[in-house]
mmCIF file of C-alpha atoms and ligand atoms in Angstrom:
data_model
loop_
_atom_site.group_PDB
_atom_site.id
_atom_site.type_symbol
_atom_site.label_atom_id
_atom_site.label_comp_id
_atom_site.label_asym_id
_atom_site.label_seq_id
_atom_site.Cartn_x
_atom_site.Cartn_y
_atom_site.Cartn_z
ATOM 1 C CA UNK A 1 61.986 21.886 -30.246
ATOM 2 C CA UNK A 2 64.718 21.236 -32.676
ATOM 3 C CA UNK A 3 65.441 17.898 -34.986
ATOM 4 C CA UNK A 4 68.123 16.661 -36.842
ATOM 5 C CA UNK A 5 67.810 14.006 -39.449
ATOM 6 C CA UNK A 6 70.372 11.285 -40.131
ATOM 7 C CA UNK A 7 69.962 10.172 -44.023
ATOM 8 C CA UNK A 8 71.496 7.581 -45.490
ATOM 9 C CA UNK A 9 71.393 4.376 -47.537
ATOM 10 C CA UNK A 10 70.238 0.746 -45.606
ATOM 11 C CA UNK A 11 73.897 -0.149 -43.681
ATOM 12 C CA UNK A 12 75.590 3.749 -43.994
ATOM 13 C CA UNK A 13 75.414 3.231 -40.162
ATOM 14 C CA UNK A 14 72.963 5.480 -38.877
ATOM 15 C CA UNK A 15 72.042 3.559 -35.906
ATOM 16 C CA UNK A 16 75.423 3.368 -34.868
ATOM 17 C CA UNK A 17 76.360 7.092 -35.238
ATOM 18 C CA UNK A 18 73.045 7.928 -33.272
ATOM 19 C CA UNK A 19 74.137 5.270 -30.653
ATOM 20 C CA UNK A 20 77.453 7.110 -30.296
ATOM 21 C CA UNK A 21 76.104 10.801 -30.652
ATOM 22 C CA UNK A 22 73.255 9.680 -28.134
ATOM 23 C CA UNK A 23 76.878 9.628 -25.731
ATOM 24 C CA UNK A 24 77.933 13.126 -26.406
ATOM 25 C CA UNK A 25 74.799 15.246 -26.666
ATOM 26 C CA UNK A 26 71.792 15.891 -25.516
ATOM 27 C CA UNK A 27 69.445 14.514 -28.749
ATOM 28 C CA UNK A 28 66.583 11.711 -28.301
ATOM 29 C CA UNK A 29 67.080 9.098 -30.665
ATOM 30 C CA UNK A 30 63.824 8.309 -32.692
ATOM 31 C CA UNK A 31 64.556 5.130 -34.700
ATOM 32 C CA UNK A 32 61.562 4.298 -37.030
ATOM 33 C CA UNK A 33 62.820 1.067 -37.877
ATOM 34 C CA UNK A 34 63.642 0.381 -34.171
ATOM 35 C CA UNK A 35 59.964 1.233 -33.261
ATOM 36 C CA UNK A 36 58.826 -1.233 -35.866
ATOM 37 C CA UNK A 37 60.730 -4.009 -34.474
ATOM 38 C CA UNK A 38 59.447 -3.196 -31.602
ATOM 39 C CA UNK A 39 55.753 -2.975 -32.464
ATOM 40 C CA UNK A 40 56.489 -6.480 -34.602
ATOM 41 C CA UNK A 41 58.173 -8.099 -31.276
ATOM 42 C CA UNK A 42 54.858 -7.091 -28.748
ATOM 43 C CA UNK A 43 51.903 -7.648 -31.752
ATOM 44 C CA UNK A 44 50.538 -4.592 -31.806
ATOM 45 C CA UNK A 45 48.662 -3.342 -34.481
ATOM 46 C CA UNK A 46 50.964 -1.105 -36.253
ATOM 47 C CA UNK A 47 54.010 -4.091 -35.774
ATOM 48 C CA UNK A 48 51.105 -6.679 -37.872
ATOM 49 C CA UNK A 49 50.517 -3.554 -40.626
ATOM 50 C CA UNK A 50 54.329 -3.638 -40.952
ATOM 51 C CA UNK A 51 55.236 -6.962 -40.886
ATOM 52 C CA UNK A 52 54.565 -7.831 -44.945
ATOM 53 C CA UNK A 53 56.504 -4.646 -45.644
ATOM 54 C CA UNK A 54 59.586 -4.821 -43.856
ATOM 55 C CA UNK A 55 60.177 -8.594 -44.733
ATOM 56 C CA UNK A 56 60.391 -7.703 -48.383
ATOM 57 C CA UNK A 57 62.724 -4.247 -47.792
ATOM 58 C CA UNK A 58 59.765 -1.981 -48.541
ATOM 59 C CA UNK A 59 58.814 1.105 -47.107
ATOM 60 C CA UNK A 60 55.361 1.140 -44.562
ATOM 61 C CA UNK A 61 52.758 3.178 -45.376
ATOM 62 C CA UNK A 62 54.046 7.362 -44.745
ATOM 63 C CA UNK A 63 50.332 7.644 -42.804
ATOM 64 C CA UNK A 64 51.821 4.642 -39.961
ATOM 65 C CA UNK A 65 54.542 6.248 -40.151
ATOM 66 C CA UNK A 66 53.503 9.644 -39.484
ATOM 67 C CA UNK A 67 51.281 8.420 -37.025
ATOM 68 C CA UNK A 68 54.391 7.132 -34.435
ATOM 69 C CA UNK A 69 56.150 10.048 -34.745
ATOM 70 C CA UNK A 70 53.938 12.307 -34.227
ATOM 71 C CA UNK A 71 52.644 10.022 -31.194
ATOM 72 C CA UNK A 72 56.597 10.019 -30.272
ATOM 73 C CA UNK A 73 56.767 13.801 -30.487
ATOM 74 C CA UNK A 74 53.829 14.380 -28.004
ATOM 75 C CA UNK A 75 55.634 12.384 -25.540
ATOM 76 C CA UNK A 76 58.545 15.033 -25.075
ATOM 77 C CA UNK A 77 58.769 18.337 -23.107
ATOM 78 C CA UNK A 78 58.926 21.401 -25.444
ATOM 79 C CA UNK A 79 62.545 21.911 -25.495
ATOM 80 C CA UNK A 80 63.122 18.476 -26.384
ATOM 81 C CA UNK A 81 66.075 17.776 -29.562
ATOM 82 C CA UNK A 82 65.564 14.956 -31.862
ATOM 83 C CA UNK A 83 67.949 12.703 -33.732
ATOM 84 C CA UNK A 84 65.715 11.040 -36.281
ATOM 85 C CA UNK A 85 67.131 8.030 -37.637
ATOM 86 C CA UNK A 86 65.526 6.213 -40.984
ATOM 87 C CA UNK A 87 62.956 9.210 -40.923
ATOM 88 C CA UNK A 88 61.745 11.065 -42.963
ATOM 89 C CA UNK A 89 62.105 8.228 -45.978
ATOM 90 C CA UNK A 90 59.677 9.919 -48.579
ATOM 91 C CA UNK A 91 59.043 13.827 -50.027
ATOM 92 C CA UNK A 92 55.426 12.834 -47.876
ATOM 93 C CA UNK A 93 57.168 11.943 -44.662
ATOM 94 C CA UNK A 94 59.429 15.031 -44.518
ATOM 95 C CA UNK A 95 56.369 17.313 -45.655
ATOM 96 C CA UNK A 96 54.327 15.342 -42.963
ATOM 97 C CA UNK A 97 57.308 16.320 -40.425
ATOM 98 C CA UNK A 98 57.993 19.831 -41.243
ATOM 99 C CA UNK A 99 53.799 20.156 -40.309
ATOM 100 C CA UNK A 100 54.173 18.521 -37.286
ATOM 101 C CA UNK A 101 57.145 20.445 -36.181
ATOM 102 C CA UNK A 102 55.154 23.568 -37.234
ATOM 103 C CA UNK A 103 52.663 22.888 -34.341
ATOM 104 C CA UNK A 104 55.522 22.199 -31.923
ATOM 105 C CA UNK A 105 56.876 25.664 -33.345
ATOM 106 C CA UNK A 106 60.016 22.988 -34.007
ATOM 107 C CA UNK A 107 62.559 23.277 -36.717
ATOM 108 C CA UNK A 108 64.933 21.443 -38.620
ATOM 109 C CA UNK A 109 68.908 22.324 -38.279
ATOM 110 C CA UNK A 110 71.057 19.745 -39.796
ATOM 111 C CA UNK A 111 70.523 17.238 -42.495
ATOM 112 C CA UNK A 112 73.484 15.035 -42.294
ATOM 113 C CA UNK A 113 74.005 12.964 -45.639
ATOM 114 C CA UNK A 114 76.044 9.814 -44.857
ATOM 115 C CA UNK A 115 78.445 8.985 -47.847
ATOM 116 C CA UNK A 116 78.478 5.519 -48.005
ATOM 117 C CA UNK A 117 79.237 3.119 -51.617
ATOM 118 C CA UNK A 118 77.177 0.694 -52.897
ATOM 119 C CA UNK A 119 79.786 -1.727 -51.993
ATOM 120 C CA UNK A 120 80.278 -1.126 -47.928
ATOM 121 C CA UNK A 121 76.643 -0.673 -47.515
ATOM 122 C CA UNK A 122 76.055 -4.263 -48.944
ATOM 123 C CA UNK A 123 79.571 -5.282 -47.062
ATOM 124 C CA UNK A 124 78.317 -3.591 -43.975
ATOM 125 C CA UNK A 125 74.469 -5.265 -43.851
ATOM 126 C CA UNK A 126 75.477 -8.722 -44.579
ATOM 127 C CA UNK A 127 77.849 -9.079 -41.535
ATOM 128 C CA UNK A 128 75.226 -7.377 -39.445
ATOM 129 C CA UNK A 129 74.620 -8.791 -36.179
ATOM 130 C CA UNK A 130 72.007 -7.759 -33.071
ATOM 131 C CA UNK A 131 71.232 -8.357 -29.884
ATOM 132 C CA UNK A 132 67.692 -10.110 -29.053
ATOM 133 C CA UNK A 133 68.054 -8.558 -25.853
ATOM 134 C CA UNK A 134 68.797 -5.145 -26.256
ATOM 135 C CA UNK A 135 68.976 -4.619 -29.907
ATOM 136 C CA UNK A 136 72.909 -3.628 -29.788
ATOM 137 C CA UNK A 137 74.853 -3.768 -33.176
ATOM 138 C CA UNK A 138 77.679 -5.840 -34.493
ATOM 139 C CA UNK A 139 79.956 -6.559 -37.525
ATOM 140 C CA UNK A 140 81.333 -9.711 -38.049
ATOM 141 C CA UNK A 141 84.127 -8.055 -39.446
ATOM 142 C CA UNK A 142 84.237 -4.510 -38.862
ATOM 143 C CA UNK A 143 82.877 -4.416 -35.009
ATOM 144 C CA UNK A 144 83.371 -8.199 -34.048
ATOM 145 C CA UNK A 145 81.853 -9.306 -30.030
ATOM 146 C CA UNK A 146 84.389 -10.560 -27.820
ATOM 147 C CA UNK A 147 82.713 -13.756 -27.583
ATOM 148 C CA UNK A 148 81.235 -14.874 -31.457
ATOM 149 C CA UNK A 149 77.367 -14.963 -31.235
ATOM 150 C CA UNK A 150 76.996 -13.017 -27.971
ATOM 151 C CA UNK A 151 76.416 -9.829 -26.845
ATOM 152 C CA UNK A 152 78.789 -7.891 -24.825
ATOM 153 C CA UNK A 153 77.056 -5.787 -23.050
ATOM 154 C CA UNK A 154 74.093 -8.297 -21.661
ATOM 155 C CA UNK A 155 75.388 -12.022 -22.977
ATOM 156 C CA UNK A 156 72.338 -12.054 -25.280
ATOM 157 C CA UNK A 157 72.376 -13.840 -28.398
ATOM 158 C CA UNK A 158 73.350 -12.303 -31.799
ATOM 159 C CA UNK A 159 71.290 -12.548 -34.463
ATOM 160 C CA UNK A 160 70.843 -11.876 -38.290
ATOM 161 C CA UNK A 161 67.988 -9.263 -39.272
ATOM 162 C CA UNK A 162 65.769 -11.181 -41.151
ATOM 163 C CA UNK A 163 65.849 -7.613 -43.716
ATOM 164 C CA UNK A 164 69.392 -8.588 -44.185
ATOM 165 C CA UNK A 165 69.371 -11.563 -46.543
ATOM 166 C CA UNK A 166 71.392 -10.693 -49.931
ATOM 167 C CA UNK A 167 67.671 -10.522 -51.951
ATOM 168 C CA UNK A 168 66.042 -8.161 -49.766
ATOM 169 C CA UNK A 169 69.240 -5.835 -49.374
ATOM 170 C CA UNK A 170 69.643 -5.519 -52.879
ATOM 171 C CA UNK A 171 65.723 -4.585 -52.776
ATOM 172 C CA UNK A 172 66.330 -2.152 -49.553
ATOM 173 C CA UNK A 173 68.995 -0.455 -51.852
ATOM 174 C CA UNK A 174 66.868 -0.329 -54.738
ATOM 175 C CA UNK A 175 63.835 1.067 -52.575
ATOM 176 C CA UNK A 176 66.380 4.235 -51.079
ATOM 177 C CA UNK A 177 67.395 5.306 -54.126
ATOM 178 C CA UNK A 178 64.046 6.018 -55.946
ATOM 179 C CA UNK A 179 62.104 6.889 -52.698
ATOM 180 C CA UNK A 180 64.290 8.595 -50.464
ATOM 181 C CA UNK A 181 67.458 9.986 -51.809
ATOM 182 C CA UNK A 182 64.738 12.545 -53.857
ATOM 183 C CA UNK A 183 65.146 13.525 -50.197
ATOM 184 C CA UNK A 184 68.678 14.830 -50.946
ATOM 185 C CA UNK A 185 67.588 17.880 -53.083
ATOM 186 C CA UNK A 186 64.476 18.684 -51.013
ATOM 187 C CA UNK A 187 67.085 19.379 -47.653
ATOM 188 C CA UNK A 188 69.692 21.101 -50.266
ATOM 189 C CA UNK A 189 67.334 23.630 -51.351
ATOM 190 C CA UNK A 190 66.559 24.094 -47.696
ATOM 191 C CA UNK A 191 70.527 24.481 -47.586
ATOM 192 C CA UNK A 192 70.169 22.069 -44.524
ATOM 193 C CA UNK A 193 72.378 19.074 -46.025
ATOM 194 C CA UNK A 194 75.614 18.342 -44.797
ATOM 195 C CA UNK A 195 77.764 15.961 -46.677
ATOM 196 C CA UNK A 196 79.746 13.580 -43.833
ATOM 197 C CA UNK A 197 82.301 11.017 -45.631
ATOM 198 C CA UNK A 198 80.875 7.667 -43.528
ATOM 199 C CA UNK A 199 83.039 5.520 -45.687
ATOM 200 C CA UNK A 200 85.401 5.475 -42.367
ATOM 201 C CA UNK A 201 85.733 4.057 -38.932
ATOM 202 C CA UNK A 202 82.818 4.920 -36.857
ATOM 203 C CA UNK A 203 84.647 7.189 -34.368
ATOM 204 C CA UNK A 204 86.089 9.634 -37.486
ATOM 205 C CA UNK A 205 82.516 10.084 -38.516
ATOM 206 C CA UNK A 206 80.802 10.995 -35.277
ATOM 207 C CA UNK A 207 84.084 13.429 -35.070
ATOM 208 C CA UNK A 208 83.137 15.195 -37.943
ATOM 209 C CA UNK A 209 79.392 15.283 -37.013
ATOM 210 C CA UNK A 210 80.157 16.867 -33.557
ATOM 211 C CA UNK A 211 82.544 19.376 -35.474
ATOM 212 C CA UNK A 212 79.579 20.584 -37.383
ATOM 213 C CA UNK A 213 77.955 21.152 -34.404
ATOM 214 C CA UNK A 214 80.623 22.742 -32.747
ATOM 215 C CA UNK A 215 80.576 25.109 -35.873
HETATM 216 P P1 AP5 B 301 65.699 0.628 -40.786
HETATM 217 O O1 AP5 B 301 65.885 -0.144 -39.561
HETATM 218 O O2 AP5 B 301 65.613 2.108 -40.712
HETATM 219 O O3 AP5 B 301 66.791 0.148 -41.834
HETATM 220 P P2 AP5 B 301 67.734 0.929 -42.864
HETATM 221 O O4 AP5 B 301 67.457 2.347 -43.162
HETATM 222 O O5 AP5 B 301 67.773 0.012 -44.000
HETATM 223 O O6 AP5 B 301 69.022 1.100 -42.083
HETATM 224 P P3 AP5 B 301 69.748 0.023 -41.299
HETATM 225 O O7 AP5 B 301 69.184 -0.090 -39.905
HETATM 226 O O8 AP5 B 301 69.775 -1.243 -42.089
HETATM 227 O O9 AP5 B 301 71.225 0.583 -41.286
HETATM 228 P P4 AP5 B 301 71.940 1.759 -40.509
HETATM 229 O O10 AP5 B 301 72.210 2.871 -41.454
HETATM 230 O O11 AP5 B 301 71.250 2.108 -39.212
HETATM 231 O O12 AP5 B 301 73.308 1.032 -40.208
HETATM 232 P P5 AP5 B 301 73.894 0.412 -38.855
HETATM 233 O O13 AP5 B 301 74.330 1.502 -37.951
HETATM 234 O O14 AP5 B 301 73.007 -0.656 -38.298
HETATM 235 O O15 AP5 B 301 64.357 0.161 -41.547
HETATM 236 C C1 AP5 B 301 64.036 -1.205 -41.710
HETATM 237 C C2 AP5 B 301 62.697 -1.308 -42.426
HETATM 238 O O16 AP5 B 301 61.657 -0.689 -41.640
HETATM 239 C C3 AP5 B 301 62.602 -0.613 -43.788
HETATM 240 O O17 AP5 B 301 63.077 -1.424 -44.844
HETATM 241 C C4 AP5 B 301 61.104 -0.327 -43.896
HETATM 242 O O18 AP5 B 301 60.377 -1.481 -44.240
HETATM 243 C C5 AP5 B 301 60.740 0.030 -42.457
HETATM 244 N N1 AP5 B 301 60.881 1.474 -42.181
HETATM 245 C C6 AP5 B 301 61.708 2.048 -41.264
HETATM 246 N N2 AP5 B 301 61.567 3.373 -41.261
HETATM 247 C C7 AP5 B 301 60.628 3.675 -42.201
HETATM 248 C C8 AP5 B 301 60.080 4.882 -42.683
HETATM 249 N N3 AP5 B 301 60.450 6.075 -42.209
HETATM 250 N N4 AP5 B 301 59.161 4.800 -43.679
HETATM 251 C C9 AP5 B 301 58.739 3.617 -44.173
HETATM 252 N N5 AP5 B 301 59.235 2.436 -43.764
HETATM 253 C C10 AP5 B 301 60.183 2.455 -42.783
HETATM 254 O O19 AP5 B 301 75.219 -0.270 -39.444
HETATM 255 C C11 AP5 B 301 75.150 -1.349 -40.346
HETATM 256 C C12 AP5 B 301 76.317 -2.303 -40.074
HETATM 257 O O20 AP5 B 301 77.563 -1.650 -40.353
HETATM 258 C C13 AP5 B 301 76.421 -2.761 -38.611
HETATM 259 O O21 AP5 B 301 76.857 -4.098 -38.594
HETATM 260 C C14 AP5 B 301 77.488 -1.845 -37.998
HETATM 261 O O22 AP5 B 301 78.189 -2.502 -36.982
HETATM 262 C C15 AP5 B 301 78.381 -1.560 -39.211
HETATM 263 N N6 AP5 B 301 78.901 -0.196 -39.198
HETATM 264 C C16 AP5 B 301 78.208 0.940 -38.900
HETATM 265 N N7 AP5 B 301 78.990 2.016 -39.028
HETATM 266 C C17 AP5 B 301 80.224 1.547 -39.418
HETATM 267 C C18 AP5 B 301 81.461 2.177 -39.728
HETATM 268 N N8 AP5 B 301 81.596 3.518 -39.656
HETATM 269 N N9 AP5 B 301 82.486 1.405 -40.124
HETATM 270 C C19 AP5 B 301 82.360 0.062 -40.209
HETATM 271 N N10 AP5 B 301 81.200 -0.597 -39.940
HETATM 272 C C20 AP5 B 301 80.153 0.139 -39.543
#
């Protein structure tokens, strides 16, 4: 079993990268804060212990977390290769990862560090847009639909995450940079972090993610 983690500030565009690497290679993509929206959407249990956090752009508990993952890891055949996305967010999560890859006898490879300023990210959330059908991303601006307000894939309707109002951003922001970009130095003295300039189109950076791969 082998991951790689996608880190990155709320808006650096990991979601999109992983949709696009998703195309080219053989990695799962675990989304935590896809399977939240997901457990919010159907009313289970772990979407109601979420809800209160994720409205006000703070993180969920590391032991819910850890809990879906590892529940997410079970689910895959030994060989499997993860793309985790949003995960881990805290020094607890990624401690709480490296023991569950342990029992997998899994192991981490790449750490790739999105690059993003202050000002795209906020640039980039606020002219989000999704699919309530099948959760596929937008920019208003940067990655318009052909048709305002509707999906192009299914016709679904585009809406804005409610995570993506200007008060909560600026608290998203706030929350990465004293929870998880302590992250950063915990991967570099594992000499797994690799720097990727995402202040770019989205095709350039999943080019120079693949050529990492490709060595
Ligand atoms: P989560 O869903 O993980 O949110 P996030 O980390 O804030 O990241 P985003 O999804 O907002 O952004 P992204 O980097 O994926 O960017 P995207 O590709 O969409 O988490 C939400 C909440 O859930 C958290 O606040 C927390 O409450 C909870 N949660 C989740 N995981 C957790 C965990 N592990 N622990 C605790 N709590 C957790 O792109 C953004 C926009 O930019 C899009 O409009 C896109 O079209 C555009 N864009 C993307 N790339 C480019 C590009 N290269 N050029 C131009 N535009 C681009």
């Amino acid at each position: 079993m082998e991951a790689i983690i996608l880190l990155g500030g709320p808006g650096a565009g990991k979601g999109t990268l992983a949709e696009s690497l998703k195309q080219k290679t053989d990695y799962l993509h675990v989304s935590t804060g896809d399977m939240l929206r997901a457990a919010l959407k159907s009313g289970s249990p772990v979407g109601l212990e979420a809800k209160s956090y994720m409205e006000a752009g703070e993180l969920v508990p590391d032991s819910v977390i850890l809990r879906i993952i590892e529940e997410r890891i079970a689910q895959e055949p030994a060989g499997a290769r993860f793309m985790f996305d949003g995960f881990p967010r805290t020094l607890e999560q990624a401690e709480g990862l490296e023991a569950i890859l342990e029992k997998h006898s899994g192991t981490i490879t790449h750490v790739f560090k999105l690059d993003v300023p202050r000002e795209t990210l906020l640039q980039r959330l606020t002219g989000r847009r999704v699919c309530k059908a099948c959760g596929a991303v937008y920019h208003v601006i940067n990655m318009p639909p052909q048709k305002e307000g509707v999906c192009d894939v299914d016709g679904g309707e585009l809406y804005q995450r409610a995570d993506d109002s200007e008060e909560t951003i600026l608290n998203r922001l706030e929350v990465y940079e004293k929870q998880t970009a302590p992250l950063i130095d915990h991967y570099q003295q594992r000499g797994l972090i690799r720097d990727i300039d995402a202040d770019q189109d989205a095709e350039k950076t999943t080019t120079l993610v693949l050529d990492v791969f490709n060595g």
